[in-house]
Coordinates of C-alpha atoms in Angstrom, one line a residue:
M218 CA 0.0 0.0 0.0
E219 CA 2.9 2.4 0.9
A220 CA 4.5 1.6 -2.5
L221 CA 1.2 2.4 -4.3
L222 CA 0.9 5.7 -2.5
L223 CA 4.5 6.6 -3.2
G224 CA 4.0 5.8 -6.9
A225 CA 0.8 7.9 -7.0
G226 CA 2.6 10.8 -5.3
L227 CA 5.5 10.6 -7.8
L228 CA 3.1 10.6 -10.8
L229 CA 1.1 13.6 -9.3
G230 CA 4.4 15.5 -8.8
A231 CA 5.5 14.8 -12.3
Y232 CA 2.2 15.9 -13.7
V233 CA 2.3 19.2 -11.7
L234 CA 5.9 19.9 -12.9
V235 CA 5.0 19.2 -16.5
Y236 CA 1.8 21.1 -16.4
Y237 CA 3.1 24.2 -14.7
N238 CA 6.4 24.3 -16.6
L239 CA 5.1 23.4 -20.1
V240 CA 1.4 24.3 -20.1
K241 CA 0.9 27.1 -17.6
A242 CA 4.2 28.9 -18.0
P243 CA 3.4 32.5 -18.8
P244 CA 4.6 33.9 -22.2
C245 CA 6.9 36.8 -22.4
G246 CA 5.0 40.1 -22.0
G247 CA 7.5 42.4 -23.6
I248 CA 6.6 44.2 -26.9
A249 CA 9.8 46.1 -27.5
S250 CA 10.9 46.3 -31.2
L251 CA 14.4 45.0 -32.0
R252 CA 14.7 46.4 -35.5
G253 CA 18.3 47.3 -36.3
R254 CA 19.6 44.9 -33.6
T255 CA 21.7 41.8 -34.3
A256 CA 21.4 38.7 -32.1
V257 CA 23.4 35.5 -32.0
V258 CA 21.7 32.3 -30.7
T259 CA 23.7 29.1 -30.3
G260 CA 21.9 25.8 -30.7
A261 CA 19.0 27.5 -32.4
N262 CA 18.0 24.7 -34.8
S263 CA 15.6 23.2 -32.2
G264 CA 13.9 23.5 -28.8
I265 CA 14.4 26.6 -26.7
G266 CA 17.0 28.1 -29.0
K267 CA 14.7 27.9 -32.0
M268 CA 11.8 29.4 -30.2
T269 CA 14.0 32.2 -28.9
A270 CA 15.3 32.9 -32.4
L271 CA 11.7 33.0 -33.7
E272 CA 10.6 35.6 -31.1
L273 CA 13.6 37.7 -31.8
A274 CA 12.9 37.5 -35.5
R275 CA 9.2 38.5 -35.0
R276 CA 10.4 41.6 -33.2
G277 CA 12.5 42.6 -36.2
A278 CA 16.0 41.6 -35.1
R279 CA 18.7 40.2 -37.5
V280 CA 19.2 36.7 -36.1
V281 CA 22.3 34.5 -36.6
L282 CA 21.7 30.8 -35.9
A283 CA 25.0 29.3 -34.6
C284 CA 24.5 25.6 -35.0
R285 CA 26.8 22.5 -35.4
S286 CA 24.7 20.8 -38.2
R287 CA 24.6 22.8 -41.4
E288 CA 21.6 20.8 -42.8
R289 CA 19.5 21.3 -39.6
G290 CA 20.6 24.8 -39.2
E291 CA 19.7 25.9 -42.7
A292 CA 16.4 24.0 -42.5
A293 CA 15.6 25.9 -39.2
A294 CA 16.5 29.2 -40.8
F295 CA 14.2 28.5 -43.7
D296 CA 11.3 27.6 -41.2
L297 CA 11.9 30.7 -39.1
R298 CA 11.9 32.9 -42.2
Q299 CA 8.6 31.4 -43.3
E300 CA 7.0 31.6 -39.9
S301 CA 8.2 35.0 -38.8
G302 CA 8.1 36.8 -42.2
N303 CA 11.6 38.1 -41.4
N304 CA 14.2 37.4 -44.0
E305 CA 17.1 38.6 -41.8
I306 CA 17.8 35.1 -40.4
I307 CA 21.1 33.4 -41.4
F308 CA 23.0 30.3 -40.5
M309 CA 26.6 30.1 -39.4
A310 CA 28.5 26.9 -38.4
L311 CA 29.6 26.6 -34.8
D312 CA 30.8 23.5 -32.9
L313 CA 31.3 24.4 -29.2
A314 CA 33.2 21.2 -28.6
S315 CA 35.9 22.4 -30.9
L316 CA 37.8 25.6 -29.8
A317 CA 39.1 26.0 -33.3
S318 CA 35.4 26.1 -34.6
V319 CA 34.7 28.7 -32.0
R320 CA 37.5 30.9 -33.2
A321 CA 36.6 30.4 -36.8
F322 CA 33.0 31.4 -36.1
A323 CA 34.1 34.5 -34.2
T324 CA 36.4 35.5 -37.1
A325 CA 33.7 35.0 -39.7
F326 CA 31.1 36.8 -37.7
L327 CA 33.3 39.9 -36.9
S328 CA 34.2 40.2 -40.6
S329 CA 30.6 39.9 -42.0
E330 CA 28.4 41.5 -39.3
P331 CA 28.9 45.1 -38.2
R332 CA 26.7 44.8 -35.0
L333 CA 26.2 42.5 -32.1
D334 CA 23.6 43.5 -29.6
I335 CA 22.5 40.2 -28.0
L336 CA 24.5 37.0 -27.4
I337 CA 22.5 34.1 -26.1
H338 CA 24.4 30.9 -25.1
N339 CA 21.6 28.4 -25.5
A340 CA 23.5 25.3 -26.9
G341 CA 24.4 22.6 -24.4
I342 CA 24.4 18.8 -23.9
S343 CA 23.4 16.6 -21.0
S344 CA 25.1 13.4 -22.0
C345 CA 28.4 12.5 -23.6
G346 CA 26.8 9.7 -25.6
G347 CA 29.1 6.8 -26.5
T348 CA 32.3 8.9 -26.7
R349 CA 35.3 8.6 -24.3
E350 CA 36.9 12.1 -24.6
P351 CA 40.1 12.7 -22.7
F352 CA 38.6 15.9 -21.4
N353 CA 35.2 16.5 -19.8
L354 CA 33.0 17.0 -22.9
L355 CA 30.0 18.3 -20.9
L356 CA 32.1 21.1 -19.4
R357 CA 33.7 21.9 -22.8
V358 CA 30.4 22.3 -24.6
N359 CA 28.4 23.9 -21.8
H360 CA 31.0 26.2 -20.4
I361 CA 34.4 26.4 -22.0
G362 CA 33.1 27.0 -25.6
P363 CA 30.6 29.7 -24.5
F364 CA 33.3 31.3 -22.3
L365 CA 35.8 31.6 -25.2
L366 CA 33.1 32.8 -27.7
T367 CA 32.0 35.6 -25.2
H368 CA 35.6 36.9 -24.9
L369 CA 36.2 36.8 -28.6
L370 CA 33.0 38.8 -29.3
L371 CA 33.2 41.1 -26.2
P372 CA 34.8 44.0 -28.1
R373 CA 31.9 44.1 -30.5
L374 CA 29.4 43.9 -27.7
K375 CA 31.0 46.9 -26.0
T376 CA 31.0 48.9 -29.2
C377 CA 27.2 48.3 -29.7
A378 CA 26.4 49.0 -26.1
P379 CA 23.8 48.8 -24.6
S380 CA 24.1 45.1 -25.3
R381 CA 23.4 41.9 -23.4
V382 CA 24.8 38.4 -22.8
V383 CA 22.4 35.7 -21.7
V384 CA 23.6 32.3 -20.5
V385 CA 21.0 29.6 -20.4
S386 CA 21.7 27.7 -17.2
S387 CA 19.6 25.3 -15.2
A388 CA 18.3 24.8 -11.6
A389 CA 20.6 21.7 -11.6
H390 CA 23.5 24.1 -10.8
Q391 CA 22.4 23.8 -7.1
R392 CA 23.7 20.3 -7.1
G393 CA 27.0 21.2 -8.7
R394 CA 30.3 20.9 -6.8
L395 CA 33.3 22.1 -8.9
D396 CA 36.3 19.8 -8.4
F397 CA 39.2 21.3 -10.5
T398 CA 41.2 18.1 -10.0
R399 CA 38.7 16.1 -12.1
L400 CA 38.2 18.5 -15.0
D401 CA 40.6 16.7 -17.3
R402 CA 39.1 13.2 -16.6
P403 CA 36.6 11.5 -19.0
V404 CA 32.9 11.2 -17.9
V405 CA 31.8 7.6 -17.7
G406 CA 28.4 6.4 -16.6
W407 CA 25.1 8.1 -16.0
R408 CA 25.9 9.1 -12.4
Q409 CA 29.1 11.0 -13.5
E410 CA 27.1 12.5 -16.4
L411 CA 24.5 13.9 -14.0
R412 CA 27.3 15.4 -11.8
A413 CA 29.2 16.8 -14.7
Y414 CA 26.1 18.4 -16.1
A415 CA 25.3 20.0 -12.7
D416 CA 29.0 21.2 -12.5
S417 CA 28.8 22.8 -16.0
K418 CA 25.6 24.6 -15.1
L419 CA 27.2 25.9 -11.9
A420 CA 30.1 27.1 -14.0
N421 CA 27.6 29.0 -16.2
V422 CA 26.1 30.8 -13.2
L423 CA 29.5 31.7 -11.7
F424 CA 30.7 32.9 -15.1
A425 CA 27.6 35.1 -15.6
R426 CA 28.0 36.7 -12.2
E427 CA 31.7 37.4 -12.6
L428 CA 31.2 38.8 -16.1
A429 CA 28.4 41.0 -14.9
T430 CA 30.7 42.4 -12.2
Q431 CA 33.6 43.0 -14.6
L432 CA 31.4 44.7 -17.2
E433 CA 29.6 47.0 -14.8
G434 CA 29.5 50.5 -16.2
T435 CA 30.3 49.4 -19.8
G436 CA 26.7 49.2 -21.0
V437 CA 27.0 45.4 -21.4
T438 CA 24.8 43.4 -19.0
C439 CA 25.0 39.6 -18.3
F440 CA 22.3 37.3 -17.1
A441 CA 22.0 33.6 -16.3
A442 CA 18.6 32.1 -16.7
H443 CA 16.8 28.8 -15.8
P444 CA 14.4 28.1 -18.7
G445 CA 12.2 25.6 -16.9
G446 CA 11.0 22.3 -18.4
C447 CA 11.0 22.0 -22.1
C448 CA 10.7 19.3 -24.8
G449 CA 13.2 20.5 -27.3
S450 CA 13.7 17.5 -29.5
D451 CA 12.9 18.0 -33.2
Y452 CA 12.5 14.2 -33.8
K453 CA 9.5 13.5 -35.9
Q454 CA 7.8 10.2 -36.3
Y455 CA 5.4 9.6 -39.3
V456 CA 2.8 6.9 -38.8
F457 CA 0.2 5.9 -41.4
G458 CA -2.1 2.9 -41.3
G459 CA -1.2 2.2 -37.7
W460 CA -0.7 3.8 -34.3
A461 CA 2.0 5.2 -32.1
W462 CA 2.5 6.4 -28.5
A463 CA 2.2 10.1 -27.7
W464 CA 2.8 11.7 -24.4
W465 CA -0.1 14.0 -23.3
C466 CA 1.0 17.6 -22.9
I467 CA 4.5 16.7 -24.2
S468 CA 4.2 15.3 -27.7
D469 CA 2.8 17.4 -30.5
T470 CA 0.6 15.3 -32.8
Q471 CA -0.8 16.5 -36.1
R472 CA -2.8 14.8 -38.8
I473 CA -2.7 15.0 -42.6
S474 CA -5.2 13.3 -44.9
L475 CA -4.0 10.6 -47.2
E476 CA -7.2 10.2 -49.1
I477 CA -7.5 10.8 -52.8
M478 CA -8.3 14.4 -53.7
T479 CA -10.2 15.3 -56.8
L480 CA -9.2 18.5 -58.6
Q481 CA -10.9 20.2 -61.5
P482 CA -8.3 22.4 -63.2
R483 CA -9.7 25.0 -65.6
C484 CA -7.9 27.4 -67.9
E485 CA -10.0 30.1 -69.6
D486 CA -9.1 31.9 -72.8
V487 CA -5.5 30.6 -73.1
E488 CA -4.0 31.2 -76.5
T489 CA -2.5 28.3 -78.4
A490 CA 0.5 28.3 -80.7
E491 CA -1.8 29.7 -83.5
G492 CA -3.2 32.4 -81.3
V493 CA -6.6 30.8 -80.8
A494 CA -8.1 31.4 -77.3
L495 CA -9.3 28.1 -75.9
T496 CA -10.9 27.2 -72.6
V497 CA -9.9 23.7 -71.3
T498 CA -11.2 21.9 -68.3
G499 CA -9.9 18.7 -66.8
V500 CA -10.2 16.3 -63.9
A501 CA -7.2 15.1 -61.8
Q502 CA -6.9 12.6 -59.0
V503 CA -4.0 13.2 -56.6
K504 CA -2.9 12.0 -53.2
I505 CA -0.1 12.3 -50.7
M506 CA 2.6 9.6 -51.2
T507 CA 3.3 7.3 -48.2
E508 CA 7.0 6.6 -48.8
K509 CA 8.8 7.8 -45.7
E510 CA 11.0 10.4 -47.4
L511 CA 8.2 11.7 -49.6
L512 CA 5.7 11.7 -46.7
A513 CA 8.1 13.7 -44.7
V514 CA 8.3 16.3 -47.5
A515 CA 4.5 16.4 -47.7
C516 CA 4.2 16.9 -43.9
E517 CA 6.8 19.7 -44.0
Q518 CA 4.9 21.4 -46.7
F519 CA 1.3 20.8 -45.7
L520 CA 1.1 19.7 -42.0
G521 CA -1.3 22.0 -40.2
K522 CA -3.2 22.9 -43.3
N523 CA -6.6 21.5 -44.2
V524 CA -7.5 19.5 -47.3
Q525 CA -8.8 22.5 -49.2
D526 CA -5.5 24.4 -48.8
I527 CA -3.6 21.4 -50.2
K528 CA -6.0 21.2 -53.1
N529 CA -5.5 24.9 -53.9
V530 CA -1.7 24.5 -54.0
V531 CA -1.8 21.4 -56.3
L532 CA -4.6 23.0 -58.4
Q533 CA -2.6 26.1 -59.1
T534 CA 0.4 24.0 -60.1
L535 CA -1.6 21.9 -62.5
E536 CA -3.3 24.9 -64.0
G537 CA 0.1 26.6 -64.5
H538 CA 1.5 23.7 -66.4
L539 CA -1.7 23.3 -68.4
R540 CA -1.5 26.9 -69.5
S541 CA 2.1 26.6 -70.5
I542 CA 1.5 23.5 -72.6
L543 CA -1.5 25.0 -74.2
G544 CA 0.7 27.8 -75.5
T545 CA 3.0 25.3 -77.4
L546 CA 0.3 23.2 -79.2
T547 CA -2.0 23.9 -82.1
V548 CA -5.8 23.6 -81.9
E549 CA -5.7 20.5 -84.0
Q550 CA -3.2 18.7 -81.7
I551 CA -5.3 19.6 -78.7
Y552 CA -8.7 18.7 -80.2
Q553 CA -7.8 15.5 -82.1
D554 CA -5.6 13.8 -79.5
R555 CA -6.8 14.7 -76.0
D556 CA -5.3 11.7 -74.4
Q557 CA -1.8 12.6 -75.6
F558 CA -2.4 16.2 -74.5
A559 CA -3.4 15.0 -71.0
K560 CA -0.4 12.7 -70.8
L561 CA 1.9 15.5 -71.7
V562 CA 0.4 17.7 -68.9
R563 CA 0.8 14.9 -66.4
E564 CA 4.4 14.2 -67.3
V565 CA 5.4 17.9 -67.1
A566 CA 3.5 18.5 -63.8
A567 CA 4.4 15.3 -62.0
P568 CA 8.0 16.3 -61.0
D569 CA 6.9 19.6 -59.5
V570 CA 4.0 18.1 -57.6
G571 CA 6.2 15.2 -56.6
R572 CA 8.6 17.6 -54.8
M573 CA 5.6 18.4 -52.6
G574 CA 5.2 14.8 -51.7
I575 CA 2.1 14.4 -53.9
E576 CA 1.4 11.9 -56.7
I577 CA -0.8 12.5 -59.7
L578 CA -2.9 9.3 -60.1
S579 CA -4.8 10.4 -63.2
F580 CA -5.3 13.4 -65.3
T581 CA -7.9 13.7 -68.1
I582 CA -9.1 16.5 -70.4
K583 CA -12.8 17.0 -69.7
D584 CA -13.8 19.6 -72.3
V585 CA -12.2 21.9 -74.9
Y586 CA -14.1 24.8 -76.3
D587 CA -13.7 28.4 -77.6
K588 CA -15.8 31.5 -77.9
V589 CA -15.2 32.2 -81.6
D590 CA -16.5 28.9 -83.0
Y591 CA -13.1 27.9 -84.3
L592 CA -13.5 24.3 -83.3
S593 CA -17.0 24.1 -84.8
S594 CA -15.7 25.6 -88.1
L595 CA -12.8 23.1 -88.0
G596 CA -15.3 20.3 -87.9
K597 CA -17.6 21.6 -90.6
T598 CA -15.4 20.5 -93.5
Q599 CA -14.9 17.1 -92.1
T600 CA -18.6 16.9 -91.4
A601 CA -19.4 17.8 -95.1
V602 CA -17.1 15.1 -96.5
V603 CA -18.5 12.5 -94.2
Q604 CA -22.1 13.5 -95.2
R605 CA -21.3 13.3 -98.9
D606 CA -19.7 9.9 -98.6
A607 CA -22.7 8.8 -96.6
D608 CA -25.1 9.9 -99.3
I609 CA -23.2 8.1 -102.0
G610 CA -23.0 5.0 -100.0
V611 CA -26.7 5.1 -99.3
A612 CA -27.6 5.4 -103.0
E613 CA -25.3 2.5 -104.0
A614 CA -26.7 0.4 -101.2
E615 CA -30.3 1.1 -102.3
R616 CA -29.4 0.1 -105.9
D617 CA -27.8 -3.2 -105.0
A618 CA -30.6 -3.8 -102.6
G619 CA -33.2 -3.4 -105.4
I620 CA -31.4 -5.8 -107.7
R621 CA -31.0 -8.4 -105.1
E622 CA -34.6 -8.0 -104.0
A623 CA -35.9 -8.8 -107.5
E624 CA -33.7 -11.9 -107.7
C625 CA -34.9 -13.1 -104.4
K626 CA -38.5 -12.6 -105.3
K627 CA -38.1 -14.7 -108.5
E628 CA -36.4 -17.5 -106.5
M629 CA -39.1 -17.2 -103.9
L630 CA -41.9 -17.7 -106.5
D631 CA -40.3 -20.8 -108.0
V632 CA -39.9 -22.4 -104.7
K633 CA -43.5 -21.4 -103.8
F634 CA -44.9 -23.2 -106.9
M635 CA -43.0 -26.4 -106.2
A636 CA -44.0 -26.3 -102.6
D637 CA -47.7 -25.7 -103.5
T638 CA -47.7 -28.8 -105.8
K639 CA -46.2 -31.0 -103.2
I640 CA -48.6 -29.7 -100.6
A641 CA -51.6 -30.5 -102.8
D642 CA -50.4 -34.1 -103.4
S643 CA -49.8 -34.6 -99.8
K644 CA -53.2 -33.1 -98.9
R645 CA -55.0 -35.6 -101.3
A646 CA -53.2 -38.6 -99.8
F647 CA -53.9 -37.3 -96.4
E648 CA -57.7 -37.0 -97.0
L649 CA -57.9 -40.6 -98.4
Q650 CA -56.0 -42.0 -95.4
K651 CA -58.1 -39.9 -93.1
S652 CA -61.4 -41.4 -94.6
A653 CA -60.2 -44.9 -94.0
F654 CA -59.2 -44.1 -90.5
S655 CA -62.5 -42.4 -89.8
E656 CA -64.6 -45.4 -90.8
E657 CA -62.6 -47.8 -88.6
V658 CA -62.7 -45.3 -85.8
N659 CA -66.5 -44.9 -86.0
I660 CA -67.0 -48.7 -85.8
K661 CA -64.8 -49.0 -82.8
T662 CA -66.4 -46.0 -81.3
A663 CA -69.9 -47.5 -81.5
E664 CA -68.8 -50.7 -80.0
A665 CA -67.0 -48.9 -77.2
Q666 CA -70.0 -46.7 -76.6
L667 CA -72.4 -49.6 -76.1
A668 CA -69.9 -51.4 -73.8
Y669 CA -69.4 -48.1 -71.9
E670 CA -73.1 -47.6 -71.3
L671 CA -73.5 -51.2 -70.1
Q672 CA -70.6 -50.9 -67.8
G673 CA -71.9 -47.5 -66.6
A674 CA -75.2 -48.9 -65.6
R675 CA -73.5 -51.6 -63.6
E676 CA -71.3 -49.2 -61.9
Q677 CA -74.2 -46.8 -61.2
Q678 CA -76.0 -49.7 -59.5
K679 CA -73.0 -50.4 -57.3
I680 CA -72.6 -46.7 -56.5
R681 CA -76.3 -46.4 -55.4
Q682 CA -75.9 -49.5 -53.2
E683 CA -72.8 -47.9 -51.6
E684 CA -74.7 -44.6 -51.1
I685 CA -77.5 -46.4 -49.3
E686 CA -75.1 -48.1 -47.0
I687 CA -73.4 -44.8 -46.4
E688 CA -76.7 -43.1 -45.5
I689 CA -77.5 -45.9 -43.0
V690 CA -74.1 -45.5 -41.4
Q691 CA -74.6 -41.7 -41.3
R692 CA -78.0 -42.0 -39.8
K693 CA -76.6 -44.3 -37.0
K694 CA -73.8 -41.8 -36.4
Q695 CA -76.3 -38.9 -36.3
I696 CA -78.5 -40.8 -33.7
A697 CA -75.4 -41.4 -31.5
V698 CA -74.3 -37.8 -31.9
E699 CA -77.8 -36.6 -30.9
A700 CA -77.8 -38.8 -27.8
Q701 CA -74.4 -37.4 -26.8
E702 CA -75.7 -33.9 -27.6
I703 CA -78.7 -34.5 -25.2
L704 CA -76.3 -35.6 -22.5
R705 CA -74.0 -32.6 -23.1
T706 CA -77.0 -30.2 -23.0
D707 CA -78.1 -31.7 -19.7
K708 CA -74.7 -31.4 -18.2
E709 CA -74.4 -27.9 -19.6
L710 CA -77.7 -26.9 -18.0
I711 CA -76.5 -28.3 -14.7
A712 CA -73.2 -26.6 -14.9
T713 CA -74.5 -23.2 -16.2
V714 CA -77.8 -22.8 -14.5
R715 CA -78.4 -25.2 -11.6
R716 CA -75.0 -25.2 -10.0
P717 CA -74.5 -21.3 -10.2
A718 CA -78.0 -20.9 -8.8
E719 CA -77.3 -23.2 -5.9
A720 CA -73.9 -21.4 -5.4
E721 CA -75.6 -17.9 -5.5
A722 CA -78.3 -19.1 -3.0
H723 CA -75.6 -20.4 -0.7
R724 CA -73.6 -17.2 -1.0
I725 CA -76.7 -15.0 -0.3
Q726 CA -77.6 -17.2 2.7
Q727 CA -74.0 -16.8 4.1
I728 CA -74.1 -13.1 3.5
A729 CA -77.5 -12.8 5.3
E730 CA -76.2 -14.8 8.3
G731 CA -73.1 -12.7 8.4
E732 CA -75.0 -9.5 8.2
K733 CA -77.3 -10.8 11.0
V734 CA -74.4 -11.6 13.2
K735 CA -72.8 -8.3 12.4
Q736 CA -76.0 -6.3 13.4
V737 CA -76.4 -8.3 16.6
L738 CA -72.7 -7.6 17.5
L739 CA -73.1 -3.9 16.6
A740 CA -76.2 -3.6 18.7
Q741 CA -74.5 -5.3 21.6
A742 CA -71.5 -3.0 21.2
E743 CA -73.7 0.1 21.0
A744 CA -75.6 -1.0 24.1
E745 CA -72.4 -1.6 26.0
K746 CA -71.1 1.8 24.8
I747 CA -74.2 3.6 26.0
R748 CA -74.1 1.7 29.3
K749 CA -70.5 2.6 29.9
I750 CA -71.0 6.3 28.9
G751 CA -74.1 6.4 31.3
E752 CA -72.1 4.9 34.1
A753 CA -69.2 7.4 33.5
E754 CA -71.5 10.4 33.3
A755 CA -73.4 9.2 36.4
S756 CA -70.1 8.9 38.2
V757 CA -69.0 12.4 37.1
I758 CA -72.4 13.9 38.1
E759 CA -72.3 12.1 41.4
A760 CA -68.7 13.3 42.1
M761 CA -69.6 16.9 41.1
G762 CA -72.7 16.8 43.2
K763 CA -70.8 15.6 46.2
A764 CA -68.1 18.2 45.6
E765 CA -70.7 21.0 45.2
A766 CA -72.5 19.8 48.3
E767 CA -69.3 19.7 50.2
R768 CA -68.4 23.2 49.0
M769 CA -71.9 24.5 49.9
K770 CA -71.6 22.9 53.3
L771 CA -68.2 24.4 53.9
K772 CA -69.3 27.8 52.6
A773 CA -72.4 27.6 54.9
E774 CA -70.3 26.8 57.9
A775 CA -68.0 29.6 57.0
Y776 CA -70.8 32.1 56.7
Q777 CA -72.2 30.9 60.0
K778 CA -68.8 31.1 61.6
Y779 CA -67.6 34.4 60.3
G780 CA -70.9 36.3 59.7
D781 CA -70.5 39.7 58.2
S782 CA -66.9 39.1 57.4
A783 CA -67.8 36.2 55.1
K784 CA -70.3 38.3 53.4
M785 CA -67.8 41.1 52.9
A786 CA -65.4 38.5 51.4
L787 CA -68.0 37.4 48.9
V788 CA -68.6 41.1 48.0
L789 CA -64.9 41.7 47.6
E790 CA -64.5 38.5 45.6
A791 CA -67.2 39.7 43.2
L792 CA -66.1 43.3 43.3
P793 CA -63.4 43.1 40.5
Q794 CA -65.9 41.7 38.2
I795 CA -68.4 44.3 39.1
A796 CA -65.8 47.1 38.7
A797 CA -64.7 45.6 35.3
K798 CA -68.3 45.7 34.1
I799 CA -68.8 49.2 35.3
A800 CA -65.5 50.4 33.8
A801 CA -66.1 48.8 30.5
P802 CA -68.3 51.6 29.1
L803 CA -65.8 54.2 30.4
T804 CA -63.1 52.7 28.1
K805 CA -65.1 53.8 25.2
V806 CA -65.5 57.4 26.4
D807 CA -62.8 59.8 25.2
E808 CA -63.7 62.8 27.3
I809 CA -66.1 63.9 30.1
V810 CA -66.8 67.6 30.5
I811 CA -68.3 68.9 33.8
L812 CA -70.0 72.3 33.7
S813 CA -70.5 74.3 36.8
G814 CA -70.9 77.9 37.8
D815 CA -68.6 80.1 39.9
N816 CA -67.9 79.0 43.4
N817 CA -69.4 75.6 42.7
K818 CA -67.8 72.7 44.7
V819 CA -69.1 70.0 42.4
T820 CA -66.2 70.2 40.0
S821 CA -63.6 70.1 42.8
E822 CA -65.3 67.2 44.6
V823 CA -65.6 65.2 41.4
N824 CA -61.9 65.8 40.6
R825 CA -61.0 64.7 44.2
L826 CA -63.1 61.7 43.9
L827 CA -61.6 60.7 40.5
A828 CA -58.1 61.2 42.0
E829 CA -58.8 59.0 45.0
L830 CA -61.0 56.4 43.3
P831 CA -58.2 54.5 41.3
A832 CA -56.1 54.0 44.4
S833 CA -59.1 52.8 46.5
V834 CA -60.4 50.5 43.9
H835 CA -56.9 49.1 43.3
A836 CA -56.4 48.5 47.0
L837 CA -59.8 46.8 47.4
T838 CA -60.1 44.9 44.1
G839 CA -56.6 44.8 42.5
V840 CA -58.1 46.6 39.4
D841 CA -55.9 49.5 38.2
L842 CA -58.3 52.1 37.0
S843 CA -55.5 54.6 36.3
K844 CA -54.8 52.6 33.1
I845 CA -58.1 53.6 31.7
P846 CA -57.4 56.5 29.2
L847 CA -60.3 58.6 30.5
I848 CA -59.4 58.2 34.2
K849 CA -55.8 58.7 33.4
K850 CA -56.6 61.9 31.5
A851 CA -58.9 63.2 34.3
T852 CA -56.4 62.5 37.1
G853 CA -53.5 63.8 35.0
A854 CA -55.4 67.1 34.4
Q855 CA -56.0 67.3 38.2
V856 CA -52.4 66.9 39.0

């Protein structure tokens, strides 16, 4: 389980590194123009170097691709010129493993290029391969070569200041430990290669820091940069009719159609060798060739384009060759031998189309016509000659046919007369023979007719006898069937009428008995319910009567014992209710106005009474009359 979790953690970490280094890495946000500047990028035929050169070219800089392979370097320069639209991209040979190559490159560059504004040391290796160099090859390519190149080009960088030197290092420099006693030893094994790579990147960082310190104030700045993760291989794999592995987010996969494409080239008003303007249409079938080298060429030319773009390129090529060939032929050559004309176009266009990785499967001329009726005039003479020869041939054929027809009629009549004679002789012999046969046949027929009638009567008698026997048997069968039918009807009546009636009567009887029992039980239950309710109510009434009697008894004893005090208690007990009833109308009165004359004591007495009344009532009954708006207002006014 721990191993599984560890594996899952490693995969997740690898995914995060790849995603955030390759997918989510932010692009450069600068937009400064580099027109008039010259930049040298080492190892610019692929990967980071190629992308760096592309961005510099897009910003208008003159870019020198310093690469070891001339073929790959020139191909990269061509691609960058096509993609960026900047023709100021050149290739110069440089092998950082060879100090002589470094010096040769510096000499050639300084003699041909007047400026150097940016020097980017991008080239580097991470493995020595199968070589066993006497010196540390990783350190030579990654550090010694760039170090020498920088010092050879430094005067030009100072002349063109402000200028810049960029060393592409790596985060692996943190694991580097420079051991100067081992620099002249070969690197063997992958562990030593990893250490040597880290040492070379540490040397890059130290070199950049020291160079920046020494060049301070000269206008030349120096930087060391860690580029992050990058898949920089230019290796391409072409697969058709099968499959291949592709790493998600790492491998770039593109498709190109290998299906047959139908083109319809058309050339309008093209003058022939005689100056006659013709319009020619054709049909061509083309497809991308699948041989590895030719497929690579086609992918280089058309990968990333759709089928219509490919068709347009090939169509323009075919139409161009068709126009050029039309200008070298006469109308008669084009019109009379279209196959030869189409073959000539195909032979001439095939090499150019083949250099695009495309094969012409077929090419045919569909139609040839003009707007001045030259072709129709050209055919009128031939048409007239053919018409004349046809008329002569028809006349001669009709003459020969008439002669031959007469001869055939004569021979036919001779044969007919001979045939009629033979037919008459044969007919006479046939009639004679027919009469003899008829007489013999009639005799035999009469004899046969009499014998037939006699035998028919016998057979008729036998048939009648058999029919009578059959009727007897049928009658017996019918009687038996009727007896069975009577039994069946009787059983059917029992099954369909009597038995259901008995069953229905039994069912109704059971239902009636059940209903009777149900009613009896319901009546008993209702009676029991009424009895129980009566007993309960009687018990309640009895208890309440006893309680009320006890209360009355106690109250009478209390009245007798306490006399006037008990009566006063009853009054006081009822007084809150009496006061509430009396005060209820007053809650609906907003204002009371008392009118009196001068020196009248009624008003003052009423006010005094109103002022003392709430307190007295509250003391006696617990009812707070001061909360009544009218009393509150009256007492408030008094105060």
